[in-house]
Every structure is written in C-alpha cells, then in structure tokens.
mmCIF file of C-alpha atoms in Angstrom:
data_model
loop_
_atom_site.group_PDB
_atom_site.id
_atom_site.type_symbol
_atom_site.label_atom_id
_atom_site.label_comp_id
_atom_site.label_asym_id
_atom_site.label_seq_id
_atom_site.Cartn_x
_atom_site.Cartn_y
_atom_site.Cartn_z
ATOM 1 C CA MET A 4 -31.333 -3.736 -43.228
ATOM 2 C CA ARG A 5 -30.075 -7.332 -43.151
ATOM 3 C CA PRO A 6 -26.383 -6.426 -43.516
ATOM 4 C CA LEU A 7 -26.781 -4.058 -40.561
ATOM 5 C CA LEU A 8 -28.214 -6.826 -38.356
ATOM 6 C CA ARG A 9 -25.487 -9.205 -39.472
ATOM 7 C CA ASN A 10 -22.817 -6.623 -38.575
ATOM 8 C CA VAL A 11 -24.410 -5.979 -35.177
ATOM 9 C CA ALA A 12 -24.569 -9.720 -34.468
ATOM 10 C CA ALA A 13 -20.940 -10.181 -35.528
ATOM 11 C CA LEU A 14 -19.891 -7.286 -33.306
ATOM 12 C CA ALA A 15 -21.848 -8.743 -30.358
ATOM 13 C CA VAL A 16 -20.200 -12.160 -30.803
ATOM 14 C CA LEU A 17 -16.758 -10.568 -31.076
ATOM 15 C CA THR A 18 -17.406 -8.516 -27.925
ATOM 16 C CA LEU A 19 -18.517 -11.575 -25.967
ATOM 17 C CA PHE A 20 -15.480 -13.542 -27.156
ATOM 18 C CA ALA A 21 -13.086 -10.705 -26.204
ATOM 19 C CA GLY A 22 -14.728 -10.399 -22.782
ATOM 20 C CA ALA A 23 -14.377 -14.129 -22.191
ATOM 21 C CA VAL A 24 -10.688 -14.053 -23.157
ATOM 22 C CA VAL A 25 -9.960 -11.083 -20.864
ATOM 23 C CA THR A 26 -11.808 -12.777 -17.965
ATOM 24 C CA TRP A 27 -9.929 -16.034 -18.518
ATOM 25 C CA PHE A 28 -6.565 -14.231 -18.624
ATOM 26 C CA ALA A 29 -7.370 -12.257 -15.440
ATOM 27 C CA GLU A 30 -8.217 -15.478 -13.606
ATOM 28 C CA LEU A 31 -5.106 -17.168 -14.978
ATOM 29 C CA THR A 32 -2.789 -14.431 -13.688
ATOM 30 C CA GLU A 33 -4.616 -13.590 -10.443
ATOM 31 C CA ASP A 34 -2.333 -15.622 -8.148
ATOM 32 C CA GLU A 35 0.846 -14.295 -9.773
ATOM 33 C CA VAL A 36 -0.353 -10.699 -9.453
ATOM 34 C CA ALA A 37 -1.213 -11.221 -5.766
ATOM 35 C CA ARG A 38 2.184 -12.845 -5.127
ATOM 36 C CA ASN A 39 4.015 -9.968 -6.850
ATOM 37 C CA ARG A 40 2.032 -7.372 -4.898
ATOM 38 C CA LEU A 41 2.860 -9.098 -1.593
ATOM 39 C CA GLU A 42 6.557 -9.321 -2.538
ATOM 40 C CA GLY A 43 6.523 -5.598 -3.346
ATOM 41 C CA GLU A 44 4.958 -4.783 0.011
ATOM 42 C CA THR A 45 7.514 -6.984 1.780
ATOM 43 C CA ARG A 46 10.353 -5.143 0.003
ATOM 44 C CA ILE A 47 8.939 -1.797 1.132
ATOM 45 C CA LEU A 48 8.494 -3.047 4.707
ATOM 46 C CA ARG A 49 12.124 -4.232 4.737
ATOM 47 C CA GLU A 50 13.119 -0.732 3.645
ATOM 48 C CA LEU A 51 11.147 0.690 6.577
ATOM 49 C CA VAL A 52 12.926 -1.657 8.972
ATOM 50 C CA ALA A 53 16.289 -0.520 7.591
ATOM 51 C CA LEU A 54 15.233 3.118 8.036
ATOM 52 C CA GLY A 55 14.066 2.472 11.584
ATOM 53 C CA THR A 56 16.915 0.333 12.861
ATOM 54 C CA GLY A 57 19.824 1.485 10.762
ATOM 55 C CA ASP A 58 20.501 -2.000 9.425
ATOM 56 C CA ASP A 59 18.860 -4.297 6.954
ATOM 57 C CA ALA A 60 19.449 -7.584 8.768
ATOM 58 C CA PRO A 61 16.766 -10.210 8.299
ATOM 59 C CA TRP A 62 13.670 -9.730 10.411
ATOM 60 C CA ARG A 63 10.742 -11.862 11.413
ATOM 61 C CA ALA A 64 7.234 -10.711 10.787
ATOM 62 C CA ARG A 65 3.947 -12.326 11.390
ATOM 63 C CA GLN A 66 3.067 -14.396 8.336
ATOM 64 C CA LEU A 67 0.262 -12.372 6.807
ATOM 65 C CA ARG A 68 -1.888 -12.790 3.786
ATOM 66 C CA ARG A 69 -3.065 -9.656 2.025
ATOM 67 C CA SER A 70 -6.628 -10.400 3.158
ATOM 68 C CA ASP A 71 -5.448 -10.473 6.792
ATOM 69 C CA LEU A 72 -4.276 -6.870 6.743
ATOM 70 C CA THR A 73 -6.603 -4.166 8.001
ATOM 71 C CA ASP A 74 -6.119 -0.597 9.149
ATOM 72 C CA GLY A 75 -3.749 -0.380 12.093
ATOM 73 C CA ASP A 76 -2.498 -3.947 11.755
ATOM 74 C CA LEU A 77 0.818 -4.755 13.348
ATOM 75 C CA VAL A 78 3.159 -6.037 10.686
ATOM 76 C CA LEU A 79 6.347 -6.137 12.744
ATOM 77 C CA CYS A 80 7.425 -5.637 16.310
ATOM 78 C CA GLU A 81 11.106 -6.250 16.737
ATOM 79 C CA ARG A 82 14.271 -4.453 17.843
ATOM 80 C CA ASP A 83 12.232 -1.655 19.500
ATOM 81 C CA LEU A 84 10.525 -0.926 16.201
ATOM 82 C CA VAL A 85 6.832 -1.191 15.407
ATOM 83 C CA VAL A 86 5.654 -1.251 11.800
ATOM 84 C CA LEU A 87 1.965 -0.678 11.273
ATOM 85 C CA ARG A 88 -0.117 -0.789 8.131
ATOM 86 C CA VAL A 89 -2.675 2.019 7.837
ATOM 87 C CA ASP A 90 -5.182 2.887 5.156
ATOM 88 C CA GLY A 91 -6.473 6.213 3.956
ATOM 89 C CA SER A 92 -8.288 7.852 1.108
ATOM 90 C CA GLY A 93 -6.833 10.709 -0.905
ATOM 91 C CA TYR A 94 -8.069 12.673 -3.888
ATOM 92 C CA GLY A 95 -7.754 9.788 -6.357
ATOM 93 C CA GLY A 96 -8.868 7.020 -4.026
ATOM 94 C CA GLY A 97 -7.523 4.725 -1.359
ATOM 95 C CA PHE A 98 -3.918 4.192 -0.303
ATOM 96 C CA ASN A 99 -2.038 1.902 2.097
ATOM 97 C CA LEU A 100 0.937 3.018 4.168
ATOM 98 C CA GLY A 101 3.614 1.278 6.160
ATOM 99 C CA VAL A 102 4.606 3.381 9.169
ATOM 100 C CA ALA A 103 7.697 2.530 11.246
ATOM 101 C CA LEU A 104 7.625 3.828 14.813
ATOM 102 C CA ASP A 105 9.792 3.643 17.896
ATOM 103 C CA LEU A 106 8.042 2.166 20.905
ATOM 104 C CA ASP A 107 7.630 5.723 22.212
ATOM 105 C CA GLY A 108 5.671 6.648 19.066
ATOM 106 C CA SER A 109 8.321 8.674 17.246
ATOM 107 C CA ILE A 110 8.214 8.199 13.482
ATOM 108 C CA LYS A 111 11.173 6.375 11.945
ATOM 109 C CA GLY A 112 9.834 6.128 8.399
ATOM 110 C CA VAL A 113 6.763 6.243 6.188
ATOM 111 C CA ARG A 114 6.369 4.394 2.896
ATOM 112 C CA VAL A 115 3.407 3.977 0.599
ATOM 113 C CA LEU A 116 2.541 0.355 -0.061
ATOM 114 C CA GLU A 117 -0.148 1.069 -2.628
ATOM 115 C CA HIS A 118 -2.008 4.072 -4.052
ATOM 116 C CA VAL A 119 -4.231 5.058 -6.956
ATOM 117 C CA GLU A 120 -3.453 8.757 -7.063
ATOM 118 C CA THR A 121 -3.224 10.669 -10.309
ATOM 119 C CA PRO A 122 0.301 10.710 -11.767
ATOM 120 C CA GLY A 123 1.813 14.068 -10.969
ATOM 121 C CA PHE A 124 -0.283 14.674 -7.863
ATOM 122 C CA GLY A 125 0.648 11.278 -6.447
ATOM 123 C CA ASP A 126 4.375 11.748 -7.057
ATOM 124 C CA ILE A 127 4.838 12.855 -3.442
ATOM 125 C CA LEU A 128 3.921 9.289 -2.448
ATOM 126 C CA ASN A 129 6.644 7.562 -4.451
ATOM 127 C CA ALA A 130 9.910 6.864 -2.629
ATOM 128 C CA PRO A 131 12.391 8.396 -2.580
ATOM 129 C CA SER A 132 10.382 11.414 -1.531
ATOM 130 C CA ALA A 133 11.604 14.323 0.545
ATOM 131 C CA TRP A 134 8.014 14.833 1.649
ATOM 132 C CA LEU A 135 7.688 11.276 3.014
ATOM 133 C CA ASP A 136 11.072 11.617 4.695
ATOM 134 C CA SER A 137 9.912 14.836 6.402
ATOM 135 C CA PHE A 138 7.719 12.729 8.717
ATOM 136 C CA THR A 139 10.863 11.662 10.589
ATOM 137 C CA THR A 140 11.746 15.266 11.422
ATOM 138 C CA GLY A 141 8.225 16.327 12.328
ATOM 139 C CA ASP A 142 8.332 19.196 9.815
ATOM 140 C CA VAL A 143 5.440 17.982 7.637
ATOM 141 C CA HIS A 144 3.196 20.318 5.679
ATOM 142 C CA ALA A 145 0.413 19.779 3.172
ATOM 143 C CA VAL A 146 1.661 19.904 -0.405
ATOM 144 C CA THR A 147 0.236 22.591 -2.667
ATOM 145 C CA GLY A 148 -1.526 20.967 -5.603
ATOM 146 C CA ALA A 149 -1.931 17.707 -3.694
ATOM 147 C CA THR A 150 -3.529 19.108 -0.553
ATOM 148 C CA ILE A 151 -6.267 16.490 -0.161
ATOM 149 C CA THR A 152 -3.893 13.568 -0.596
ATOM 150 C CA SER A 153 -1.119 15.002 1.570
ATOM 151 C CA ARG A 154 -3.565 15.803 4.384
ATOM 152 C CA ALA A 155 -5.047 12.297 4.127
ATOM 153 C CA VAL A 156 -1.555 10.765 4.441
ATOM 154 C CA MET A 157 -0.757 13.018 7.399
ATOM 155 C CA SER A 158 -3.999 11.912 9.064
ATOM 156 C CA ALA A 159 -3.265 8.222 8.463
ATOM 157 C CA VAL A 160 0.234 8.571 9.937
ATOM 158 C CA GLU A 161 -1.232 10.362 12.951
ATOM 159 C CA ARG A 162 -3.678 7.470 13.454
ATOM 160 C CA ALA A 163 -0.714 5.072 13.393
ATOM 161 C CA VAL A 164 1.135 7.133 16.007
ATOM 162 C CA GLN A 165 -1.986 7.292 18.189
ATOM 163 C CA GLY A 166 -2.475 3.554 17.769
ATOM 164 C CA VAL A 167 0.913 2.489 19.132
ATOM 165 C CA ARG A 168 0.390 0.503 22.324
ATOM 166 C CA PRO A 169 3.811 -1.075 22.976
ATOM 167 C CA GLU A 170 2.657 -3.020 26.017
ATOM 168 C CA GLU A 171 -0.068 -4.719 23.961
ATOM 169 C CA MET A 172 1.736 -4.934 20.627
ATOM 170 C CA CYS A 173 5.200 -5.879 21.733
ATOM 171 C CA PRO A 174 5.105 -7.839 24.976
ATOM 172 C CA PRO A 175 8.564 -8.477 26.437
#
C-alpha cells in the first residue's frame, strides 16, 4: 500500500508543478498573444478598406484596444466607408466580424476577425471565401452543413447594416 501512496503523491506533485509551469508561461506570453491578435485584426480591417474603397492607401482609425470593442463598434469612418465590428454566435461558439459598408448601407465586404467554429464547418468563414464575398452581391444563402453558423453570420451582418447611422457615425 505504501508504494501506491508514494506514487500518488509523486503524481500529485508532478501535476502541480506542470500546472504552475503552464500558468507561468501563459502569463509570460499574454501580452505578445494580445498584440499579435490585434495586428491580425488590423490586417483584416485594412483588407476590408481595400475592398470597400478600391485602394489600400493608409487609413486612420480610432485607436482601439481589444477591450474597447463591443458589438456594433465603429472601427473606421473614412472615404465614405464605414467599418463596423459585430459579434455573433454560431454552432461552435462566438465569432467577430468586420463589416465594410457604404454610407447608404450597401455591403462592401465582410471578413471574420475571429471564430471558434469546427474545422470543416467553419471553412466558409476563412478568406478567401466565395460565400463571404457573396454579401457584396446580395445573393447570400445559408450553407448546407453549416446552416447554424451561416445564418448567425447573416444575422450579424444584417445587424451591422441596420446599425449604420452615417449622420451620427461620420459627421462631416
């Protein structure tokens, strides 16, 4: 019986040590991960601006921290283009979208900033995606096999379109 208790104690100590190391490493890399995520979102937003305006010249956006962003937040209002950030929840969990709109509400581009969908089902969310590009033509349909997620994205984009208030968002 004693060797069993000794083995259990050794395993418990090893588990605690491994947990402490993983926690320490997560804290050590937390700022770098946040910085990389924000850079990735900025890259995607620049792509939306290029889709919406036809050029990829530098643009000014409000300086935002990730914690500042909430559903419907204005990320950019420039050159008659509004870029909003909207959230939604699909089959696998939450997602964040960047939606580029003309001031009249017509969709110029949709890109996914972050998602946790199952690989395979979530492939429709990864650019380049003919399905994401179909938002610009207005010929958008739910995707068989990813119906819950595709409908959730369509709903989030619709909320963005409904939320465009050019006179409030983009004063002259």
